[in-house]
Coordinates of C-alpha atoms in Angstrom, one line a residue:
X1 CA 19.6 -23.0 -2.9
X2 CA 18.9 -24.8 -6.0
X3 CA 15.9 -24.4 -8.4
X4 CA 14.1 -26.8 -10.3
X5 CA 11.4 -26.4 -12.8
X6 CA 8.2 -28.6 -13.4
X7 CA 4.5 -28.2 -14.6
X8 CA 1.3 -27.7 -13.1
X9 CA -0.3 -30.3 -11.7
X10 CA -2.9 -31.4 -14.6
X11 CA -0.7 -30.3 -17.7
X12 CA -0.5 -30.9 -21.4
X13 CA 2.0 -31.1 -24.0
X14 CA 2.6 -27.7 -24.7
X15 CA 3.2 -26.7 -21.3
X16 CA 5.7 -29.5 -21.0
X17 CA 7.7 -28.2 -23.8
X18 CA 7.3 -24.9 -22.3
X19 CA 8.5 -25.8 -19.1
X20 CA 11.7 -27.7 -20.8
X21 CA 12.1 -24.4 -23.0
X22 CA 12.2 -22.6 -19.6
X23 CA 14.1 -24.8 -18.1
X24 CA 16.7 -24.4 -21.0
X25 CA 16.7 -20.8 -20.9
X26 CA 17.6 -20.7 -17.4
X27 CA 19.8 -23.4 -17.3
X28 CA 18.0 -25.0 -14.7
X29 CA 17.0 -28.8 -14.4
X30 CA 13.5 -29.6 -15.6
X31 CA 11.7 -32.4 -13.4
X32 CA 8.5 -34.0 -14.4
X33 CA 5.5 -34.1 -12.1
X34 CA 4.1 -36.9 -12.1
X35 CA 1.2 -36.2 -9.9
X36 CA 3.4 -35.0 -6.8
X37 CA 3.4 -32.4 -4.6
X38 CA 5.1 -28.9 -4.6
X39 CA 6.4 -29.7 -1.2
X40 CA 7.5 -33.5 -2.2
X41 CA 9.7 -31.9 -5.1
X42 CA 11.3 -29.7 -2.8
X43 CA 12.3 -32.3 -0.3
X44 CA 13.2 -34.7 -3.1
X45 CA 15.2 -32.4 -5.0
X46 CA 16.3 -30.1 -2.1
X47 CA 15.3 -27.0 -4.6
X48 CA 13.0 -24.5 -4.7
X49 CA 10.1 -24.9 -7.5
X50 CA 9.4 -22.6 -10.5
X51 CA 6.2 -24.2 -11.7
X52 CA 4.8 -23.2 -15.5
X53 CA 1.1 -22.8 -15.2
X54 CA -1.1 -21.5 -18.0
X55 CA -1.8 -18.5 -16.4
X56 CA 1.5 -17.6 -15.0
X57 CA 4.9 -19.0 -13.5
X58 CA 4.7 -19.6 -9.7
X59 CA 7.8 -19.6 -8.2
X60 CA 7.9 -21.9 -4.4
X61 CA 10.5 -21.1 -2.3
X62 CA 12.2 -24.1 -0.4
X63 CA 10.0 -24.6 2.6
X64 CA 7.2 -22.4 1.3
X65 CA 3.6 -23.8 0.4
X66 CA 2.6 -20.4 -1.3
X67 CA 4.3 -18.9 -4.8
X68 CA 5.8 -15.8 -5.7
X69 CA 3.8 -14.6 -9.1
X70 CA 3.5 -11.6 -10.8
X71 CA 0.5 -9.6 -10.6
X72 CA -0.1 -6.0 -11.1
X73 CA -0.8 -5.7 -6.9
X74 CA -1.9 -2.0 -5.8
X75 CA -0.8 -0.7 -9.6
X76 CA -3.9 -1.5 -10.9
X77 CA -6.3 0.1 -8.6
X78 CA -3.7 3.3 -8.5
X79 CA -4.2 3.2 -11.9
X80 CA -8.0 3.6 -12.0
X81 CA -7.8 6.6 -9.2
X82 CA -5.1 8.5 -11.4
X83 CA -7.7 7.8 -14.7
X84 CA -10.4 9.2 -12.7
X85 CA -8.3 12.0 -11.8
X86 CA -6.9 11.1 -8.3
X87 CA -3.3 11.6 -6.9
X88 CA -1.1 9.3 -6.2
X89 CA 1.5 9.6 -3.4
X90 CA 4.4 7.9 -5.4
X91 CA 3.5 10.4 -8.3
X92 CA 3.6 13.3 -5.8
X93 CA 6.9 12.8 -4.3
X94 CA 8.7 11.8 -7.8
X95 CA 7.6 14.5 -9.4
X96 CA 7.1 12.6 -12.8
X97 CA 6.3 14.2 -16.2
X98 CA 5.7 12.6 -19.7
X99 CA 8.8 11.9 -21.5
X100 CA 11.0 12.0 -18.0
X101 CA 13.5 8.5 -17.7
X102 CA 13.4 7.1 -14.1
X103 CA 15.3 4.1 -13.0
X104 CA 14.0 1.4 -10.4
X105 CA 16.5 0.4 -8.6
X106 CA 14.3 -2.4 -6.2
X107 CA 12.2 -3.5 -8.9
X108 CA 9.9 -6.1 -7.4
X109 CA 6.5 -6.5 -8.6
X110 CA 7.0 -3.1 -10.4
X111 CA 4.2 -2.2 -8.5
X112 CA 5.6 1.5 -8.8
X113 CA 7.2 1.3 -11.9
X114 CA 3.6 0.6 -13.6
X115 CA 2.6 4.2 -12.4
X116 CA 6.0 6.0 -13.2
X117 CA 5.3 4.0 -17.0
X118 CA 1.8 5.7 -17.4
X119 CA 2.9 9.0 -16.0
X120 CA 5.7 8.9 -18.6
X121 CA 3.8 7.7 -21.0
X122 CA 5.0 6.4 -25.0
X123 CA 7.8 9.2 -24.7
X124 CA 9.3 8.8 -21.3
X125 CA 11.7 5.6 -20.4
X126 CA 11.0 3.0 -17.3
X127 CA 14.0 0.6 -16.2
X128 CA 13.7 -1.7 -13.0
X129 CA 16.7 -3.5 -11.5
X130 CA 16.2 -7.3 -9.7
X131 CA 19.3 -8.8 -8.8
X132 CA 17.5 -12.2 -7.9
X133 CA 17.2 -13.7 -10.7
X134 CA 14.5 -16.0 -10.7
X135 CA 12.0 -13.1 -9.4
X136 CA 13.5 -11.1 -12.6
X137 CA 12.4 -13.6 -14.8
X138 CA 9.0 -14.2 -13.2
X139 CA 8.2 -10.7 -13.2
X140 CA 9.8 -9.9 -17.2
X141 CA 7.2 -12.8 -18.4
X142 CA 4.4 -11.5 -16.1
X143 CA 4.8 -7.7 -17.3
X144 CA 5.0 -8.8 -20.9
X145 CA 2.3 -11.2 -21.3
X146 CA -0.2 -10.4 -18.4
X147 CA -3.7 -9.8 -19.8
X148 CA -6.0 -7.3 -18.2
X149 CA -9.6 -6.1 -19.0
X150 CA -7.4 -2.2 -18.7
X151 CA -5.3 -1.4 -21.8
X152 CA -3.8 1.6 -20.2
X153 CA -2.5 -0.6 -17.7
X154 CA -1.7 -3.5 -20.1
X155 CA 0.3 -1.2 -22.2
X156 CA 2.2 0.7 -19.4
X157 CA 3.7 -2.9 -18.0
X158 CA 4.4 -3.5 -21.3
X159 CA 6.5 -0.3 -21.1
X160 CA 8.9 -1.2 -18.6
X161 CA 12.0 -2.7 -19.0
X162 CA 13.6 -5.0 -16.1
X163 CA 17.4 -5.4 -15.8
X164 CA 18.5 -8.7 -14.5
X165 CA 21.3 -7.3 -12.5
X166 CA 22.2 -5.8 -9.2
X167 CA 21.1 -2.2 -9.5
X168 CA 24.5 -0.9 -8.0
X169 CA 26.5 -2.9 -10.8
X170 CA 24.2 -1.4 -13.8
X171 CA 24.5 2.3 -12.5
X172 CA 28.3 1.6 -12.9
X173 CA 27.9 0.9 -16.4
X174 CA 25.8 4.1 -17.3
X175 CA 26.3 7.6 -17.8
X176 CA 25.8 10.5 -14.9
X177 CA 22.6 12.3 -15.4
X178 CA 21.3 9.5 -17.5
X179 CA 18.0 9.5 -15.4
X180 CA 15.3 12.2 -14.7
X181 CA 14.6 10.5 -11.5
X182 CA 16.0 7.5 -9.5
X183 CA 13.8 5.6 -7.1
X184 CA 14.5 3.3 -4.0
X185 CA 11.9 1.2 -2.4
X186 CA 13.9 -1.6 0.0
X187 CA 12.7 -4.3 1.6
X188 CA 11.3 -2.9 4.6
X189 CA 13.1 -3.2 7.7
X190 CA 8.8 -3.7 8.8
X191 CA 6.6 -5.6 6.7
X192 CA 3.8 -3.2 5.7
X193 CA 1.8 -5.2 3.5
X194 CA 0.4 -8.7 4.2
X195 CA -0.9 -9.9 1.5
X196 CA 1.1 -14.0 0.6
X197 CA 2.6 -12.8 -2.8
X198 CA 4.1 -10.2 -0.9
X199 CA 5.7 -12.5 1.9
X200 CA 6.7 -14.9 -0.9
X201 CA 8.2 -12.2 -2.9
X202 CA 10.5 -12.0 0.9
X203 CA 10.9 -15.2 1.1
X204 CA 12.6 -15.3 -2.3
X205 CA 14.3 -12.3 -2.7
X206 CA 17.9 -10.7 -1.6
X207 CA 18.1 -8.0 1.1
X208 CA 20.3 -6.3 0.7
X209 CA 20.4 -3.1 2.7
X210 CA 20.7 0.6 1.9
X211 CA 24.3 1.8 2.0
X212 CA 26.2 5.2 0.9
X213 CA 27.0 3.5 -2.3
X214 CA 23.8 2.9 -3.6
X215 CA 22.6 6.4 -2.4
X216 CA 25.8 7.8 -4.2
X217 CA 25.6 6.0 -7.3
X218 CA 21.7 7.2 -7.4
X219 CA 22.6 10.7 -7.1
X220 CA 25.0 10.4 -9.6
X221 CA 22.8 9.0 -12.2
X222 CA 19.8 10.8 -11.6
X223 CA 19.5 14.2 -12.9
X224 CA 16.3 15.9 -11.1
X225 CA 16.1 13.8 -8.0
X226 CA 16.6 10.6 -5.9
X227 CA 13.2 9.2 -4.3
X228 CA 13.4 6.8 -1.2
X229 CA 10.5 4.6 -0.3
X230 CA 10.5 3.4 3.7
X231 CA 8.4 2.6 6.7
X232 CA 7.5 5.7 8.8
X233 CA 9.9 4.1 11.6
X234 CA 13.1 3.8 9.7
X235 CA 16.3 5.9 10.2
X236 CA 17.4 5.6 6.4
X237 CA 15.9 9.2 5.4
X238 CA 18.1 10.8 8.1
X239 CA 20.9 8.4 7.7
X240 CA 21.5 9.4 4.0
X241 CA 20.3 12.8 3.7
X242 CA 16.5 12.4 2.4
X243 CA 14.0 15.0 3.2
X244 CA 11.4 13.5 4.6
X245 CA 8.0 13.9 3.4
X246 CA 5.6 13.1 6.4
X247 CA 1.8 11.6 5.2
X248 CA 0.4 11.7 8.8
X249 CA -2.4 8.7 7.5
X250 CA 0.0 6.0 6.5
X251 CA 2.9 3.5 7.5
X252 CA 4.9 4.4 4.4
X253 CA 6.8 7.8 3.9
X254 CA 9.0 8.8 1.1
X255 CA 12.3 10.8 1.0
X256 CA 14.0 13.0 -1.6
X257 CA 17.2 14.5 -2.2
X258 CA 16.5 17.2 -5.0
X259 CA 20.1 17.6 -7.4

């Protein structure tokens, strides 16, 4: 499917060349709005819609009325619990300590990656793989430039570092051991969360499943351990050898395989 990029609705100058900059940088067509519709572009141009807002880039899927955005999500109430001294299950089963490197390989919204950045802190090392690109790009601009009344969370998004690239191909082109801690959250074969930026994020993003070569490329990178992310129902912690930590209260369990 085709992409094309426009403004907001009521729009200025600035965000015009902004858009066309975008649009360059993608090399993707640029298409001006002229007072229509989301859903008239798409049918028009057969395309989804990256739209450049002032606040943020909205990305439409063909056939979808609401837009993938960036936003910090679950991160930044996680992040006020851990400040006030809480645990976080994603911090318990990772295991993370400041300075560690862990690698994302299903980046996302980085909703997980923003925690692993302030548990590593200044010293530590945070990369997240997309392979779609479009949702890379959203959520590079959103964790770069997204203003919060936090700066703790501010500067940990500002920490990570996303990878436009299928997270199999860029563990080919690094070192074994090159990571404290490698960490797999998948679509889920279940949806868990309902919230529309989440279904949009589906709706615009690549599935691909779980097989024995991204489990064995993990391993291979990782150093300390390999963390898997899945509904409570799936078979992928038995499939591929994750021990299976069971929180009795929620939908979502993680796996590890310790090196």
């Amino acid at each position: 499917m085709n992409t094309v990029i426009t403004t907001a609705g009521r729009t200025n100058e600035a965000y015009i060349l902004r858009a066309k900059g975008i649009a360059k940088e993608l090399n993707l067509p640029f298409i001006q709005r002229h007072k229509k519709s989301v859903s008239t572009i798409q049918q028009e141009q057969n395309a989804n819609v990256l739209v450049v807002n002032k606040e943020r880039l909205e990305l439409y899927s063909y056939g979808f009325t609401s837009p993938f955005f960036f936003h910090p999500n679950s991160a930044a109430f996680r992040l006020k619990r851990l400040m006030n001294g809480e645990q976080d299950s994603f911090l318990e089963a990772t295991r993370l300590e400041r300075g560690d490197h862990i690698l994302d390989m299903t980046a996302g919204l980085c909703s997980d990656s923003i925690i692993a950045a302030y548990a590593v802190g200044d010293e530590g090392v945070v990369r997240a793989c997309e392979k779609e690109p479009l949702i890379a790009y959203v959520v590079d601009v959103g964790l770069k430039n997204y203003e919060s009344n936090n700066d703790t969370l501010e500067t940990s998004m500002r920490r990570i570092h996303i990878i436009h690239q299928d997270a199999v191909e860029y563990t080919r082109t690094v070192p074994s051991n090159s990571f404290d801690v490698v960490y797999l959250d998948p679509m889920f074969e279940e949806v868990i969360e309902e919230s529309s930026n989440f279904q949009a994020l589906r709706a615009a993003g690549i599935h691909d499943a779980l097989n024995v070569e991204w489990i064995e490329e993990a391993k291979r990178v990782a150093r300390k351990r390999v963390v898997l992310k899945a509904h409570f129902r799936s078979t992928v912690f038995e499939q591929f050898g994750f021990e299976r930590e069971i929180r009795l209260s929620s939908k979502i369990h993680y796996g590890v395989i310790n090196l």
